[in-house]
PDB file of C-alpha atoms in Angstrom:
ATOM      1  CA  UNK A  24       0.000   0.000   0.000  1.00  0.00           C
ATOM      2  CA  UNK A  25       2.498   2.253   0.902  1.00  0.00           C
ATOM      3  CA  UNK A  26       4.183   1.227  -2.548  1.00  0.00           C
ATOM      4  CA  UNK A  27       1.036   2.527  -4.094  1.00  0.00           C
ATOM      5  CA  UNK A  28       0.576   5.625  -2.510  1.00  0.00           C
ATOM      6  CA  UNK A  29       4.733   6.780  -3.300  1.00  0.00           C
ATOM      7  CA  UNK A  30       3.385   5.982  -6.659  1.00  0.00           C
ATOM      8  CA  UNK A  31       0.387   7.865  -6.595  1.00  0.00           C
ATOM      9  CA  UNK A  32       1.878  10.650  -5.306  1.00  0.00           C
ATOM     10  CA  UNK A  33       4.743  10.289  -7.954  1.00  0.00           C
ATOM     11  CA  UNK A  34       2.338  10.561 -10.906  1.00  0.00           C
ATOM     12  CA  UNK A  35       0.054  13.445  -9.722  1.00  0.00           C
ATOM     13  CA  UNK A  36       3.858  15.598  -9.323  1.00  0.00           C
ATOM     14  CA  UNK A  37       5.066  14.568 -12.988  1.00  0.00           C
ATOM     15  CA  UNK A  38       1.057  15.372 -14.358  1.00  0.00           C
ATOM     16  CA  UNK A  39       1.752  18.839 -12.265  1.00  0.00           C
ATOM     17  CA  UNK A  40       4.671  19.613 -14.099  1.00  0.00           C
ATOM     18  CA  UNK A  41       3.418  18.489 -17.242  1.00  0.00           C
ATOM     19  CA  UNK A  42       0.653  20.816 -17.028  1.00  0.00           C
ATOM     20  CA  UNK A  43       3.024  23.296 -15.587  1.00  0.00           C
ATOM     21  CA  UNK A  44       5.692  23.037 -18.808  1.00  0.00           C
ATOM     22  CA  UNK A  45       2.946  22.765 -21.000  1.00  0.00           C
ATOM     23  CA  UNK A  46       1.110  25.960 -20.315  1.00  0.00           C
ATOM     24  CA  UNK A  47       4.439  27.314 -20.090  1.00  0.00           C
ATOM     25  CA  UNK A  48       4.977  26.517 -23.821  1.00  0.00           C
ATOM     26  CA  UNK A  49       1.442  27.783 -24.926  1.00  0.00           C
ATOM     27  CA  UNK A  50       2.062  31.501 -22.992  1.00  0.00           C
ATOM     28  CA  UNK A  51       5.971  31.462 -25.136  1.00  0.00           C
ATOM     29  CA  UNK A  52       4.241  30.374 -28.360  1.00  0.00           C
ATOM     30  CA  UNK A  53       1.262  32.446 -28.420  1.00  0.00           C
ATOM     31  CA  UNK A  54       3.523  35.409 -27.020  1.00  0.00           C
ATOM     32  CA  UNK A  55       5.566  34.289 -30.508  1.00  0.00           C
ATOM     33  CA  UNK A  56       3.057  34.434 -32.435  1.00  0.00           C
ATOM     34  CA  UNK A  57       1.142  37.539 -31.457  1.00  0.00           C
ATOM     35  CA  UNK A  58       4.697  39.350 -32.528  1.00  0.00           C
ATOM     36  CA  UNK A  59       5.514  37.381 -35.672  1.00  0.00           C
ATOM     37  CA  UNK A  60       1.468  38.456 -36.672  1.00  0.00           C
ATOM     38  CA  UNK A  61       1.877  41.951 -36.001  1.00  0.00           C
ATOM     39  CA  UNK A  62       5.102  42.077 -37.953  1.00  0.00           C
ATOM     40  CA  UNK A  63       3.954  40.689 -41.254  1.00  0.00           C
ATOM     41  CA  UNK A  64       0.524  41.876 -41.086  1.00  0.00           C
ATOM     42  CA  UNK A  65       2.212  45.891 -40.133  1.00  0.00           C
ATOM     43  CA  UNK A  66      -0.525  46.053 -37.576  1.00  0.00           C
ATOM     44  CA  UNK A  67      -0.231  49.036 -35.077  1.00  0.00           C
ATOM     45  CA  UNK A  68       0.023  46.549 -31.854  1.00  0.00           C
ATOM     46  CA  UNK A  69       0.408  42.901 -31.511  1.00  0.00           C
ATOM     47  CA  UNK A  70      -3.299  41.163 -31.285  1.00  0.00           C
ATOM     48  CA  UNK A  71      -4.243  39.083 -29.102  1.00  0.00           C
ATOM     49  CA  UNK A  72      -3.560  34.885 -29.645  1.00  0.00           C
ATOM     50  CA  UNK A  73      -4.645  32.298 -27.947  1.00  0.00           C
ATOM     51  CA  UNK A  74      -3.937  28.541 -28.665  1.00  0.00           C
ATOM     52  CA  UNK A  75      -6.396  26.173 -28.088  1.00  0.00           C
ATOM     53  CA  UNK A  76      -6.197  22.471 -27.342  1.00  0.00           C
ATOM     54  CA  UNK A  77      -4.621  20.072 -24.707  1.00  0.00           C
ATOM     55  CA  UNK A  78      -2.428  19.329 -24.295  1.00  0.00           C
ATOM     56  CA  UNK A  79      -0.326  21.828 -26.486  1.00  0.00           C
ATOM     57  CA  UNK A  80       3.393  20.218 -26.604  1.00  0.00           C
ATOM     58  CA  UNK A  81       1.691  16.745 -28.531  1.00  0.00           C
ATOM     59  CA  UNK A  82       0.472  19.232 -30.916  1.00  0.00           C
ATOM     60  CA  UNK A  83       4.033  21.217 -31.438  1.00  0.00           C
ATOM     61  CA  UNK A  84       5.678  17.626 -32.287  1.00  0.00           C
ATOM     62  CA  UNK A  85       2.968  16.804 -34.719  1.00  0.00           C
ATOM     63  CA  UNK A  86       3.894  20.467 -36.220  1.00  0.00           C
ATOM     64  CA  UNK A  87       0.284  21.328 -36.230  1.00  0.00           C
ATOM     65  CA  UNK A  88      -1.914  23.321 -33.978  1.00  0.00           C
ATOM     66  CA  UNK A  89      -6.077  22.303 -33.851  1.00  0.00           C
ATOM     67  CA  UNK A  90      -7.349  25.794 -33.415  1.00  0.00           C
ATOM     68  CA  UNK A  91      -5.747  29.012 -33.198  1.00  0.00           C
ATOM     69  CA  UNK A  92      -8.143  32.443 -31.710  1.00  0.00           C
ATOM     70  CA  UNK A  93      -7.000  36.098 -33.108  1.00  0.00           C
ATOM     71  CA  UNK A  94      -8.041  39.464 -31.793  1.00  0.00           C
ATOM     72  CA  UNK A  95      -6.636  41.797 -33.731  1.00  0.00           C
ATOM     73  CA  UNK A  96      -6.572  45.550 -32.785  1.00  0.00           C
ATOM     74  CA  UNK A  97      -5.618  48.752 -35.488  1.00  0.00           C
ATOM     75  CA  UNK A  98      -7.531  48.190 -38.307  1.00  0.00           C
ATOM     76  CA  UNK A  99      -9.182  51.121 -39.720  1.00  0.00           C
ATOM     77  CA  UNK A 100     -11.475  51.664 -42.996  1.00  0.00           C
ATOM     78  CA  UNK A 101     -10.326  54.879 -45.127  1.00  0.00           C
ATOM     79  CA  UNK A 102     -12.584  56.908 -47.327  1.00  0.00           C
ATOM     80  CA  UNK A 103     -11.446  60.262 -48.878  1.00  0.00           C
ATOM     81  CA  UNK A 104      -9.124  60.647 -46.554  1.00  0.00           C
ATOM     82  CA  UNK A 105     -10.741  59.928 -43.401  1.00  0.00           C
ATOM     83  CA  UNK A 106     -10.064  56.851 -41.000  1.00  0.00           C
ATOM     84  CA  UNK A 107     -12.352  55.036 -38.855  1.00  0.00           C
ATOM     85  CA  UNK A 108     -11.885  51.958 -36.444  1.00  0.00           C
ATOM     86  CA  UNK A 109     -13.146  48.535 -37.023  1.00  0.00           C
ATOM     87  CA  UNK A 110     -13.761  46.810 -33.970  1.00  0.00           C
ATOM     88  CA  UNK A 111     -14.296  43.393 -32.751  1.00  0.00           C
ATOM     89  CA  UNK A 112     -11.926  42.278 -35.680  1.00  0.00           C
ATOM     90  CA  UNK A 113     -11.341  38.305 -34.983  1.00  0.00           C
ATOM     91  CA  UNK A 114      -9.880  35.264 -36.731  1.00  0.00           C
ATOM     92  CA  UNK A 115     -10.553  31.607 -35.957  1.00  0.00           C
ATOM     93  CA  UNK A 116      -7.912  29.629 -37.314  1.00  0.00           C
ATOM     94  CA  UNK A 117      -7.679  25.568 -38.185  1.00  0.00           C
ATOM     95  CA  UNK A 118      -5.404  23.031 -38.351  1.00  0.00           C
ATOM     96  CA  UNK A 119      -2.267  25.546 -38.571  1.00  0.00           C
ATOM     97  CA  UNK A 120       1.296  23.832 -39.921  1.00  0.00           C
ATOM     98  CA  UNK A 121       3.807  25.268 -37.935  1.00  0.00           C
ATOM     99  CA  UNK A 122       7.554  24.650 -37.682  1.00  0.00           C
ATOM    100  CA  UNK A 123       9.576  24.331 -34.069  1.00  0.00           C
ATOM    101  CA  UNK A 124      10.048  28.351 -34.006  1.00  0.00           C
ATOM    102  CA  UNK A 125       7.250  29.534 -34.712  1.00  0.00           C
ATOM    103  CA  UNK A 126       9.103  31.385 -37.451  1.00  0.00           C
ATOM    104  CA  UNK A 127       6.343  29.921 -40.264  1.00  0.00           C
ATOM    105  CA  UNK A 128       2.380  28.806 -39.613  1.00  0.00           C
ATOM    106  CA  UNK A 129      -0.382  29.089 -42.468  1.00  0.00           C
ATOM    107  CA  UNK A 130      -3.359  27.520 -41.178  1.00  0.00           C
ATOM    108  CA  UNK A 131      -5.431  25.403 -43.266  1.00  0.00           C
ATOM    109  CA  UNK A 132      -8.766  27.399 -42.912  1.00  0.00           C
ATOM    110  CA  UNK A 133      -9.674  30.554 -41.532  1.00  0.00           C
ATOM    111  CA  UNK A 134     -13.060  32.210 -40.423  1.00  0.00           C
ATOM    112  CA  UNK A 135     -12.484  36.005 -40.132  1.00  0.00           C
ATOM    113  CA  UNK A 136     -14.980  38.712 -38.631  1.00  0.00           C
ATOM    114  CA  UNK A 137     -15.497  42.346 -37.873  1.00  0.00           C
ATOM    115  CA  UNK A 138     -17.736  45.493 -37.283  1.00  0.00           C
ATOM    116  CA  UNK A 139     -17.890  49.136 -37.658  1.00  0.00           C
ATOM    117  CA  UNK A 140     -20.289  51.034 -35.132  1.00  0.00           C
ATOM    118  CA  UNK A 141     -22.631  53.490 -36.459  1.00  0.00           C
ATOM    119  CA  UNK A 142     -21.068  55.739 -34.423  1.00  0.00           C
ATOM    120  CA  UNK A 143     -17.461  55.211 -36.393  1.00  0.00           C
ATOM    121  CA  UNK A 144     -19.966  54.764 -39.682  1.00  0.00           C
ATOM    122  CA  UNK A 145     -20.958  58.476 -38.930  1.00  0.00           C
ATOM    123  CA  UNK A 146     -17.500  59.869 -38.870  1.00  0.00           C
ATOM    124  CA  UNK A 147     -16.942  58.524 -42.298  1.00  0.00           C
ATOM    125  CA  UNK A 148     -20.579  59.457 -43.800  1.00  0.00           C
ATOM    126  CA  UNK A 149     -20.511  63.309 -45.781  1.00  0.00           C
ATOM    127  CA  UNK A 150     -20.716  65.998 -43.659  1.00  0.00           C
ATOM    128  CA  UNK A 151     -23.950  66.547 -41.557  1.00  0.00           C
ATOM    129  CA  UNK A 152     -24.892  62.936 -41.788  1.00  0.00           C
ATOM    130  CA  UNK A 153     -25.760  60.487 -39.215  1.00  0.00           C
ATOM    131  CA  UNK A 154     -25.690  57.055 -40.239  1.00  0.00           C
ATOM    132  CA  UNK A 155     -27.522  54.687 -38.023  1.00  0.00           C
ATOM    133  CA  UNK A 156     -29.453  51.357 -37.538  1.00  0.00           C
ATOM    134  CA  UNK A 157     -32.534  50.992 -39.796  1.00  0.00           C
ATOM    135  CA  UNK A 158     -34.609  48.792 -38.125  1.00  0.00           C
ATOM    136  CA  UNK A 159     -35.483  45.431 -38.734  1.00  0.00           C
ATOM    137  CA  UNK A 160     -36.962  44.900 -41.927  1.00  0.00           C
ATOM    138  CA  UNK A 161     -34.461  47.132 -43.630  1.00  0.00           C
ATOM    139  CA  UNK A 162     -31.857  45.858 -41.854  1.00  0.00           C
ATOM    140  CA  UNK A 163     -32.986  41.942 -43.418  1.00  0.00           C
ATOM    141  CA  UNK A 164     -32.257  44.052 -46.532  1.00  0.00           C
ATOM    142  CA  UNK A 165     -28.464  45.025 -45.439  1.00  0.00           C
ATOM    143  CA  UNK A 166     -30.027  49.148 -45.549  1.00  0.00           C
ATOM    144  CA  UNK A 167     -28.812  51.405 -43.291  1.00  0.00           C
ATOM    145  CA  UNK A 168     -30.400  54.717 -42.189  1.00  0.00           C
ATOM    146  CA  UNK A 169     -28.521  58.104 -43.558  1.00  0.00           C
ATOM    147  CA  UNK A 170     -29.962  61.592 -42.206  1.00  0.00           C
ATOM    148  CA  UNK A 171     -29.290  64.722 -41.137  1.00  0.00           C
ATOM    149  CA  UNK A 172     -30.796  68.617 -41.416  1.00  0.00           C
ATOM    150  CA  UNK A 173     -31.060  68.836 -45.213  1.00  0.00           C
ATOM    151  CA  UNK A 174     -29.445  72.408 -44.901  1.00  0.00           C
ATOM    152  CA  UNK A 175     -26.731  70.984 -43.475  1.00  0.00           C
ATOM    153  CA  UNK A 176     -25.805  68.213 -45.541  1.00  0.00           C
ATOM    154  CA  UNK A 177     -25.817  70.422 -48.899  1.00  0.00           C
ATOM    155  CA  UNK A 178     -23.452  72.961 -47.117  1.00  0.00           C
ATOM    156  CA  UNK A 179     -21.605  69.983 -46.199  1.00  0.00           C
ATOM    157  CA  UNK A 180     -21.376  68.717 -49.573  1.00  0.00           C
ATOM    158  CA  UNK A 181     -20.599  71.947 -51.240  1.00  0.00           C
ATOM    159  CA  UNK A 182     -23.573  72.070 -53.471  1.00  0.00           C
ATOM    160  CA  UNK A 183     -24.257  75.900 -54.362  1.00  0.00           C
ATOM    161  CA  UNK A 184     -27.936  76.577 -53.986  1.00  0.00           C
ATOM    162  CA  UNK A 185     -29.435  79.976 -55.053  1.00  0.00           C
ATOM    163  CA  UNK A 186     -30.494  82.686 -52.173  1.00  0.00           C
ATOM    164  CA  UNK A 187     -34.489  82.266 -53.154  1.00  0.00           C
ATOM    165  CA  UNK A 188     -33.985  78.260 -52.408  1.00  0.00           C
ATOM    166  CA  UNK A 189     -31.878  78.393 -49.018  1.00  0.00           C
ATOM    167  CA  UNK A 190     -34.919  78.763 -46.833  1.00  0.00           C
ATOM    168  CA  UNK A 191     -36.412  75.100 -48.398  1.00  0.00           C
ATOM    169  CA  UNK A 192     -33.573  73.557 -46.908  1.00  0.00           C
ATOM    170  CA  UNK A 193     -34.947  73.502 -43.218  1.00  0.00           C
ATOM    171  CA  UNK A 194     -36.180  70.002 -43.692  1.00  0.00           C
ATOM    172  CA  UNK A 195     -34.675  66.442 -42.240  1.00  0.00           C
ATOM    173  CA  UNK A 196     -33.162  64.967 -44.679  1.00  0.00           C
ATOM    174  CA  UNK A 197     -33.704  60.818 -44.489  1.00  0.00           C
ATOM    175  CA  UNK A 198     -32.491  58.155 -47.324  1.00  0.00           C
ATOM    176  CA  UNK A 199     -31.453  54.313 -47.154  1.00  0.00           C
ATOM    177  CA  UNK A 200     -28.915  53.022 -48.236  1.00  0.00           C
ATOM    178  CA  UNK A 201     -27.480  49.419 -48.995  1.00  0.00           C
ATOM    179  CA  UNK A 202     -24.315  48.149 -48.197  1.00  0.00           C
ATOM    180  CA  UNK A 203     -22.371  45.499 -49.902  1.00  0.00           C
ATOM    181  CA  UNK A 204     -18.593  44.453 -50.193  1.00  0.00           C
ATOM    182  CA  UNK A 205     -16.746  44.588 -53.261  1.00  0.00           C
ATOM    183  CA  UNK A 206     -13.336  43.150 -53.429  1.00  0.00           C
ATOM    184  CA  UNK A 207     -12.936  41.515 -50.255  1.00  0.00           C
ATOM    185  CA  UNK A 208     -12.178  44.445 -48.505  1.00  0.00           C
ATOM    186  CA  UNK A 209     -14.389  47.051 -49.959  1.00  0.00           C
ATOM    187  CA  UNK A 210     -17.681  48.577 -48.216  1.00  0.00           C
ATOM    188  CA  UNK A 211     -20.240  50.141 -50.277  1.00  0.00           C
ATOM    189  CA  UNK A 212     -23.149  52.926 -49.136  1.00  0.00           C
ATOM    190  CA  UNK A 213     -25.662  53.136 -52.209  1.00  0.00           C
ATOM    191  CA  UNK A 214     -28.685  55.054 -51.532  1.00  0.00           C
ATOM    192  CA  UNK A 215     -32.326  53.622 -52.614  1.00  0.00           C
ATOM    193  CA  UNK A 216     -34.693  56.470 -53.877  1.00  0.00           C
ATOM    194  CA  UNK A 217     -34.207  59.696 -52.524  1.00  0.00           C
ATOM    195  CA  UNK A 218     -36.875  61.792 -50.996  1.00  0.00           C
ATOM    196  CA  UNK A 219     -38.482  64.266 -53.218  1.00  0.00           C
ATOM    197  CA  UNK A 220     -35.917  67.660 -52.295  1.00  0.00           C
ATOM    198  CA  UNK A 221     -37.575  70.973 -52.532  1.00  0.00           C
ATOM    199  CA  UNK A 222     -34.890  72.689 -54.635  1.00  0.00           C
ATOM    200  CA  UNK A 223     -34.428  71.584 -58.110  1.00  0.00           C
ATOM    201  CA  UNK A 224     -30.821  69.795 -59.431  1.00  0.00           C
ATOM    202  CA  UNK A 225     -30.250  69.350 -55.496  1.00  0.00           C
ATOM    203  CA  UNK A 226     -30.936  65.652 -55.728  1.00  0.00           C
ATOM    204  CA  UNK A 227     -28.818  64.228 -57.831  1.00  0.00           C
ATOM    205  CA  UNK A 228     -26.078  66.145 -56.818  1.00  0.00           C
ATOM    206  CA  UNK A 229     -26.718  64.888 -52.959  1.00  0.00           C
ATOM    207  CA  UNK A 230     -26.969  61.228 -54.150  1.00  0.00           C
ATOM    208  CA  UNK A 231     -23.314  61.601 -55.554  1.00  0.00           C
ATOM    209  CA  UNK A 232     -22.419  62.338 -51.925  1.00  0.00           C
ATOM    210  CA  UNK A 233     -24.413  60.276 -49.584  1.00  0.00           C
ATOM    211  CA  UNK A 234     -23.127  57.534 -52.039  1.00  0.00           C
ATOM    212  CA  UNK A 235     -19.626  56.336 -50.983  1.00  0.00           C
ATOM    213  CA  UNK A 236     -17.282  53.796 -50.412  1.00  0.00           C
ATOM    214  CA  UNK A 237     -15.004  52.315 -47.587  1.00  0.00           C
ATOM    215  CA  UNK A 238     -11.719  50.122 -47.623  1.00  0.00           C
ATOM    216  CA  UNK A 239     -11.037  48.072 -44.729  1.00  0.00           C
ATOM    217  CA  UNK A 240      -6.765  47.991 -44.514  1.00  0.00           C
ATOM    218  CA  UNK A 241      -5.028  45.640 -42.731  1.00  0.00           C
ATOM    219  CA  UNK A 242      -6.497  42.129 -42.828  1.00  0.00           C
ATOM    220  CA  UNK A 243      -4.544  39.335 -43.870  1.00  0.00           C
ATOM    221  CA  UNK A 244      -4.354  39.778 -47.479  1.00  0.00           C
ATOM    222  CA  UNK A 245      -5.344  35.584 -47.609  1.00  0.00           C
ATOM    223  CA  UNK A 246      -8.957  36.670 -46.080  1.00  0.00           C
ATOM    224  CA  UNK A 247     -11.839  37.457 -47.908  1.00  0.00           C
ATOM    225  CA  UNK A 248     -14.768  39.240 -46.479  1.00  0.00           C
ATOM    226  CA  UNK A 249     -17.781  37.885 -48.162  1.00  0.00           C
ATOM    227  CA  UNK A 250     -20.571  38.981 -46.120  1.00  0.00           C
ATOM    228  CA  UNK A 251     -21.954  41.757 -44.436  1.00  0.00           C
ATOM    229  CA  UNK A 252     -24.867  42.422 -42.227  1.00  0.00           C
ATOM    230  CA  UNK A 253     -26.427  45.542 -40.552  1.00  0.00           C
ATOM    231  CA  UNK A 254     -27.210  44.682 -36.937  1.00  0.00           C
ATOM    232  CA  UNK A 255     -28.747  47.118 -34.327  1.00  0.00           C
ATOM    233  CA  UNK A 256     -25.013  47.726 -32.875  1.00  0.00           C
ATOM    234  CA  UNK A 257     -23.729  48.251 -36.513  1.00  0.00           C
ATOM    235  CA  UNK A 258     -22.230  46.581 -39.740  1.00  0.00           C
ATOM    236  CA  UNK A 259     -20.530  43.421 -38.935  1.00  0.00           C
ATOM    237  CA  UNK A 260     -18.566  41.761 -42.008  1.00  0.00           C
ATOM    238  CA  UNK A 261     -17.331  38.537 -41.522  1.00  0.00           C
ATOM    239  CA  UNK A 262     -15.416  36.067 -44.230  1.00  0.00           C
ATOM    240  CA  UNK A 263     -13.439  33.272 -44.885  1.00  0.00           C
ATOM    241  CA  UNK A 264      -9.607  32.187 -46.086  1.00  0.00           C
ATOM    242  CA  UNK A 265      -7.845  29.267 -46.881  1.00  0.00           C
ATOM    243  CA  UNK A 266      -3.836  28.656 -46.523  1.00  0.00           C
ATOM    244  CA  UNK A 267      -3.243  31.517 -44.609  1.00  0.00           C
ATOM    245  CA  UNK A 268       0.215  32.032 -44.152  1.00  0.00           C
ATOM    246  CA  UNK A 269       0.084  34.259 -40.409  1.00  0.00           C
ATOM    247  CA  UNK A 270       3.897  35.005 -40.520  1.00  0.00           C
ATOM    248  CA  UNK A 271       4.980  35.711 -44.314  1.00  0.00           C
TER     249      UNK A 271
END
């Protein structure tokens, strides 16, 4: 009995610190990772990774990790010259090939997602416009909401309206407008039929401007956004990759 217990008591210290090197490993890998990702992706700071599976050294000598979690943080979307952050910008990553440094991984498949506020969607709308949720049947449509005072969004745009039309622009001013991706990492705003505007040639000149377009920079080049939906907290894009090489 005594025999038994010594080697009781033997096994549950080697399972401690096999637990103990093997977390060990994971925190040194992911912290490897996180930096090799930041550098060949040029990301602002080094996201967030976190290696799933146990136990973690089996996977390193089969040179391939099960899962792989990224949080990435900097990525902005640009139009005309204006930035705006995209949150909540994730990657779940599958059976990733790695080598004993961590100096190379591409994982086999990737699932990629994201979302821009309305509140971030407003900075980057024209001038005097206030982009916001829809509601729910629009939203089903991937249509956003675009308003703002109507005076203010043709000063805003620049559009030159005679003195004898100025006091017609008191007015809201609502449209929709539907979003779709182009590219992979392009957002478009198109506006549906505009409200009938009080002062004549003002319409189609405010479509050109309430119309506009967004580029997401700095995903992985390997991931493709392929869908997009307007939810009540915003857009949310999400998308899909295959060999994606995290460290090239």
């Amino acid at each position: 009995m005594r025999a038994l217990r010594i080697l009781l008591i033997f096994v549950v210290i080697l399972g401690g610190l096999f637990i103990a090197v093997d977390r060990a490993a994971v925190y040194f890998a992911e912290t490897e990772a996180a930096s090799k990702i930041r550098s060949s992706q040029g990301l602002g700071r080094e996201p967030e990774v976190s290696i799933k599976g146990f136990p973690f050294l089996t996977q390193v000598a089969n040179s391939k990790l099960d899962e792989i979690e990224v949080s990435i943080g900097g990525i902005t979307a640009t139009t005309e010259g204006r930035e705006v952050e995209v949150t909540e910008v994730k990657a779940e990553l599958r059976d990733v090939k790695v080598n004993s440094t961590f100096s190379s991984a591409v994982a086999g498949s990737a699932e990629g997602s994201a979302l821009i506020s309305y509140e971030d969607l407003t900075k980057s709308a024209p001038k005097g416009a206030t982009v916001g949720y829809a509601g729910p049947e629009r939203a089903a449509k991937g249509q956003v909401k675009v308003s703002g005072p109507l005076g203010d969004l043709v000063e805003g745009a620049g559009i030159d309206v005679p003195d004898a039309f100025k006091g017609l622009l008191r007015d809201d001013f609502t449209a929709y407008s539907t979003v779709s991706l182009d590219g992979g990492d392009k957002v478009r705003l198109r506006a549906e039929d505009l409200p009938s505007l009080p002062v004549p040639g003002v319409e189609d000149k405010l479509k050109d401007v309430v119309d506009y377009d967004l580029t997401i920079d700095g995903l992985p080049s390997t991931i493709t956004l392929d869908k997009v939906t307007a939810t009540r907290d915003g857009l949310r894009f999400s998308g899909t990759g295959q060999d994606v090489d995290l460290t090239g």
